[in-house]
mmCIF file with all atom_site columns, C-alpha atoms in Angstrom:
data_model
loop_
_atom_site.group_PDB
_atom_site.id
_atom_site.type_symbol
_atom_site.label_atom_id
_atom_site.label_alt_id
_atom_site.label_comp_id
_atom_site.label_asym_id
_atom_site.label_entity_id
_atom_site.label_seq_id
_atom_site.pdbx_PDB_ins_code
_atom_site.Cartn_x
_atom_site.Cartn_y
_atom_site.Cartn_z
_atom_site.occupancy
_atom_site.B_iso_or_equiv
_atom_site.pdbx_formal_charge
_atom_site.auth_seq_id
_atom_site.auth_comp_id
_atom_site.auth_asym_id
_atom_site.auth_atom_id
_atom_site.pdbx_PDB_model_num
ATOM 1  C CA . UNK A 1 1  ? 104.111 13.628 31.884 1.00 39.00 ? 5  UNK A CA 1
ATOM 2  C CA . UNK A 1 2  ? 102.889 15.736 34.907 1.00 42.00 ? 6  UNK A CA 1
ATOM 3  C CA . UNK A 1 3  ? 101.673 15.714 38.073 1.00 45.00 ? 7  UNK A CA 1
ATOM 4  C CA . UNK A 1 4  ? 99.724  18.131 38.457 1.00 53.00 ? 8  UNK A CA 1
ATOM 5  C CA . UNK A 1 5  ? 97.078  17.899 36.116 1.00 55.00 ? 9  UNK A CA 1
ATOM 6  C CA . UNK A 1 6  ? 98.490  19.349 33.476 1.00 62.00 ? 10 UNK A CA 1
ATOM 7  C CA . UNK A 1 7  ? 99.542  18.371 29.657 1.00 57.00 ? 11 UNK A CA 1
ATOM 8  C CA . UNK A 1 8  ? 103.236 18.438 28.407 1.00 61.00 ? 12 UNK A CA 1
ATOM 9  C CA . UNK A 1 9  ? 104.538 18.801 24.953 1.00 59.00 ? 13 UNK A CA 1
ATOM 10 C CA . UNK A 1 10 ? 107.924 17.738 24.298 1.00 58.00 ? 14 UNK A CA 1
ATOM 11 C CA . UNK A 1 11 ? 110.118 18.663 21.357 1.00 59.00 ? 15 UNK A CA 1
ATOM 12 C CA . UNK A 1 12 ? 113.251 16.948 19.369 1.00 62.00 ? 16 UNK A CA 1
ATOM 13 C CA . UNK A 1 13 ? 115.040 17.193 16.359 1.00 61.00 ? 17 UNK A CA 1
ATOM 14 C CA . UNK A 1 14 ? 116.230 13.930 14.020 1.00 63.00 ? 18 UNK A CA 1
ATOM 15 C CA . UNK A 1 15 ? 118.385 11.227 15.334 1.00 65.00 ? 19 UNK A CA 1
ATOM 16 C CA . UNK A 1 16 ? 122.174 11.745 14.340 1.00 68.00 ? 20 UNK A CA 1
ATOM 17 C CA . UNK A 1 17 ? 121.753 8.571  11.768 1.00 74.00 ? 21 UNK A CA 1
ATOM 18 C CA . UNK A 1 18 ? 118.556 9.735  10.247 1.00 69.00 ? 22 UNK A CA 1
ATOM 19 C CA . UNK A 1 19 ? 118.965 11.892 6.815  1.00 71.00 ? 23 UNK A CA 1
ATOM 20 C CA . UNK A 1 20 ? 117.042 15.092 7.219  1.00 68.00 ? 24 UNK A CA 1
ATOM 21 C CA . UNK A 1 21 ? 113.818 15.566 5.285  1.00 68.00 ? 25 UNK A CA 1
ATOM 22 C CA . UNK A 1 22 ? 111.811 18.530 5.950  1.00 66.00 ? 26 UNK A CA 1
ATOM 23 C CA . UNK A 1 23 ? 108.876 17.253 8.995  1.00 58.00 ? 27 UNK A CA 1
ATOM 24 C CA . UNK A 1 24 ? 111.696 14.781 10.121 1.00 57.00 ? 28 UNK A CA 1
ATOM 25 C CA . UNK A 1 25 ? 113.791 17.650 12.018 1.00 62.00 ? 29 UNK A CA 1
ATOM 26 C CA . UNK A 1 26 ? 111.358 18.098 13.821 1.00 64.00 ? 30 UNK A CA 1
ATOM 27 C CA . UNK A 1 27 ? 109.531 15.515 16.511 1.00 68.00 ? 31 UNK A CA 1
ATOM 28 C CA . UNK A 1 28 ? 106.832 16.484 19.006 1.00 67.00 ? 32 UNK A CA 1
ATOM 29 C CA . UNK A 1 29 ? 105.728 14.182 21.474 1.00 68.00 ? 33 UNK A CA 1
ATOM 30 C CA . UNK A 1 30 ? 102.847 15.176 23.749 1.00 72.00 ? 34 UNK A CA 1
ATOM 31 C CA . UNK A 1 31 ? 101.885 13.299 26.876 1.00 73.00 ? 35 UNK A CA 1
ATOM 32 C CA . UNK A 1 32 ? 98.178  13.671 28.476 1.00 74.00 ? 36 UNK A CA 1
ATOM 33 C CA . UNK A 1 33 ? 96.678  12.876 31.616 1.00 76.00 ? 37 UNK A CA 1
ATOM 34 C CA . UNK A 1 34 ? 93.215  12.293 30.636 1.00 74.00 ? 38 UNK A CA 1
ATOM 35 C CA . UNK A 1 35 ? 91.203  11.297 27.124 1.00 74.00 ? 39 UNK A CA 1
ATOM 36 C CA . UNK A 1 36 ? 91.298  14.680 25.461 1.00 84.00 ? 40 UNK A CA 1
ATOM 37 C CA . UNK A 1 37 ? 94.291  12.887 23.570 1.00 86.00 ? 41 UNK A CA 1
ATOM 38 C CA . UNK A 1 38 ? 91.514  11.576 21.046 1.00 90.00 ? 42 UNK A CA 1
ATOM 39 C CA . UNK A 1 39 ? 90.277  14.768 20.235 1.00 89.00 ? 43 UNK A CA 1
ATOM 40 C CA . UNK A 1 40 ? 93.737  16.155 19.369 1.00 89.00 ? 44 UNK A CA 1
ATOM 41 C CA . UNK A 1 41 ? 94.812  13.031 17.609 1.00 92.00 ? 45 UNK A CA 1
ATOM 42 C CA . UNK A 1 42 ? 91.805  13.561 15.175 1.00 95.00 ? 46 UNK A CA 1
ATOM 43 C CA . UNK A 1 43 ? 92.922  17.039 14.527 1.00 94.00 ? 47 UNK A CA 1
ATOM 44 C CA . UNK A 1 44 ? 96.756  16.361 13.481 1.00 92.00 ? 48 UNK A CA 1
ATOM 45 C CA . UNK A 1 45 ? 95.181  13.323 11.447 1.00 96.00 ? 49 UNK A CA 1
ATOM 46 C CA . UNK A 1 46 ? 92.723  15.552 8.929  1.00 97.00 ? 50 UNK A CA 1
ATOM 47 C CA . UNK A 1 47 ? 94.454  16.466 6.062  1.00 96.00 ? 51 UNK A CA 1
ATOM 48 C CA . UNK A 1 48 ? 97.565  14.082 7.357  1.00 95.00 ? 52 UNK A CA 1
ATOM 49 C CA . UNK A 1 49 ? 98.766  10.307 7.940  1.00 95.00 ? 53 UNK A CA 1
ATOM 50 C CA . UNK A 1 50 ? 97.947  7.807  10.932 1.00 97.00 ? 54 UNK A CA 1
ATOM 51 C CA . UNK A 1 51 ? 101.057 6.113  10.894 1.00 93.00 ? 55 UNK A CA 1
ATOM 52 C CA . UNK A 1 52 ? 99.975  4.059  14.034 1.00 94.00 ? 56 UNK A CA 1
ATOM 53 C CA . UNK A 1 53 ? 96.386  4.460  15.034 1.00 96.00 ? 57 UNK A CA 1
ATOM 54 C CA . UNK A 1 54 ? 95.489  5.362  19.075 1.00 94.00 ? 58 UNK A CA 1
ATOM 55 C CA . UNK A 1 55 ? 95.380  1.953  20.998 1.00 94.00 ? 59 UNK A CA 1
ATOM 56 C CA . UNK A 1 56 ? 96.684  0.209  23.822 1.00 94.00 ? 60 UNK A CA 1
ATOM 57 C CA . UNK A 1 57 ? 100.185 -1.018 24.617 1.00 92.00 ? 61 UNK A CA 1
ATOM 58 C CA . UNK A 1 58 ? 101.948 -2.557 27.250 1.00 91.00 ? 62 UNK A CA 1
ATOM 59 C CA . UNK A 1 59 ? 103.359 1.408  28.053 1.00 87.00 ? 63 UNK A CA 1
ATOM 60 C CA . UNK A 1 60 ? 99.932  3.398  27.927 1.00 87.00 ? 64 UNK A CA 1
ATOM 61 C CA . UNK A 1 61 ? 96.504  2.970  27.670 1.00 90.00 ? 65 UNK A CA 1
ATOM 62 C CA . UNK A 1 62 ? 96.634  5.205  24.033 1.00 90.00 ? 66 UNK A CA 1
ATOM 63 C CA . UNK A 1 63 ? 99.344  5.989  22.302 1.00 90.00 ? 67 UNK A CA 1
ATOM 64 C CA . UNK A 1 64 ? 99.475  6.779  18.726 1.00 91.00 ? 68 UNK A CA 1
ATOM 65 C CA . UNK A 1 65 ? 102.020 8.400  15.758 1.00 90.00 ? 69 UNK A CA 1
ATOM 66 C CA . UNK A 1 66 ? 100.383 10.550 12.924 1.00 91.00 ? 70 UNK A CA 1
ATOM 67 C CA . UNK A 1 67 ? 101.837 12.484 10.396 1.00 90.00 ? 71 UNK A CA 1
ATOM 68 C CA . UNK A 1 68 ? 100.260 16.121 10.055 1.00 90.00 ? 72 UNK A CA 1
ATOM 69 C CA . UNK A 1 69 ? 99.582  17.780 6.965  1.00 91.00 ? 73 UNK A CA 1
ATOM 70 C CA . UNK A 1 70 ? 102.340 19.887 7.107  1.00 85.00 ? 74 UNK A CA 1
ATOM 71 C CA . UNK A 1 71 ? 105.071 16.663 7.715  1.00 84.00 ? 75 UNK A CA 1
ATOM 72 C CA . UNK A 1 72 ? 105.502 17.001 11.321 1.00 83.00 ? 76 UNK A CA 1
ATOM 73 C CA . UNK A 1 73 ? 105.916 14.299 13.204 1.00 83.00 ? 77 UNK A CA 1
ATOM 74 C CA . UNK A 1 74 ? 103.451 13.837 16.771 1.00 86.00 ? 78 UNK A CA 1
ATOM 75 C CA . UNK A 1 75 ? 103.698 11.047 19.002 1.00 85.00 ? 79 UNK A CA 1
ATOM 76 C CA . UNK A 1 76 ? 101.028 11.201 21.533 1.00 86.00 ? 80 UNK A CA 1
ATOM 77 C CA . UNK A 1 77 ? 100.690 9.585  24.737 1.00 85.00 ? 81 UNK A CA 1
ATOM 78 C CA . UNK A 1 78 ? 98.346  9.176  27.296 1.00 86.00 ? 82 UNK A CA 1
ATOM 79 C CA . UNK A 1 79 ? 99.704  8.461  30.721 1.00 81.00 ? 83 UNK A CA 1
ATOM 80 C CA . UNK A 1 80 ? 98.934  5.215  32.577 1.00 76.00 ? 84 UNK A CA 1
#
């Protein structure tokens, strides 16, 4: 996250126990301070999968997992 305003974009590779696949090696997680996370969720989801749609949880007040249309991974999470 960040505190000063701006967005961050983390990166990972698979867990050790996970078999690789190509998308899976690669995980990026971006964190957002305000509600331009919709308009970027929308984007990786055309053309890809909403594995779990934006909403609510007891961590954030959106956080979502989709799928892009090239098999990345994207986690994205809007800071409470």
């Amino acid at each position: 996250y960040s505190n000063n305003g701006k967005n961050i974009l983390n990166v990972c590779d698979a867990a050790p126990e996970e078999p690789l696949v190509v998308g899976n090696n690669m995980k990026m997680d971006m964190f957002f301070d305000g509600e331009e996370i919709h308009l970027i969720f929308d984007a990786l989801s055309k053309g890809g999968k909403v594995i779990t749609p934006l909403g609510k949880t007891y961590f954030s007040p959106n956080f979502g997992f989709v799928i892009d249309k090239y098999g990345i991974y994207w986690y994205l999470m809007q800071m409470p």
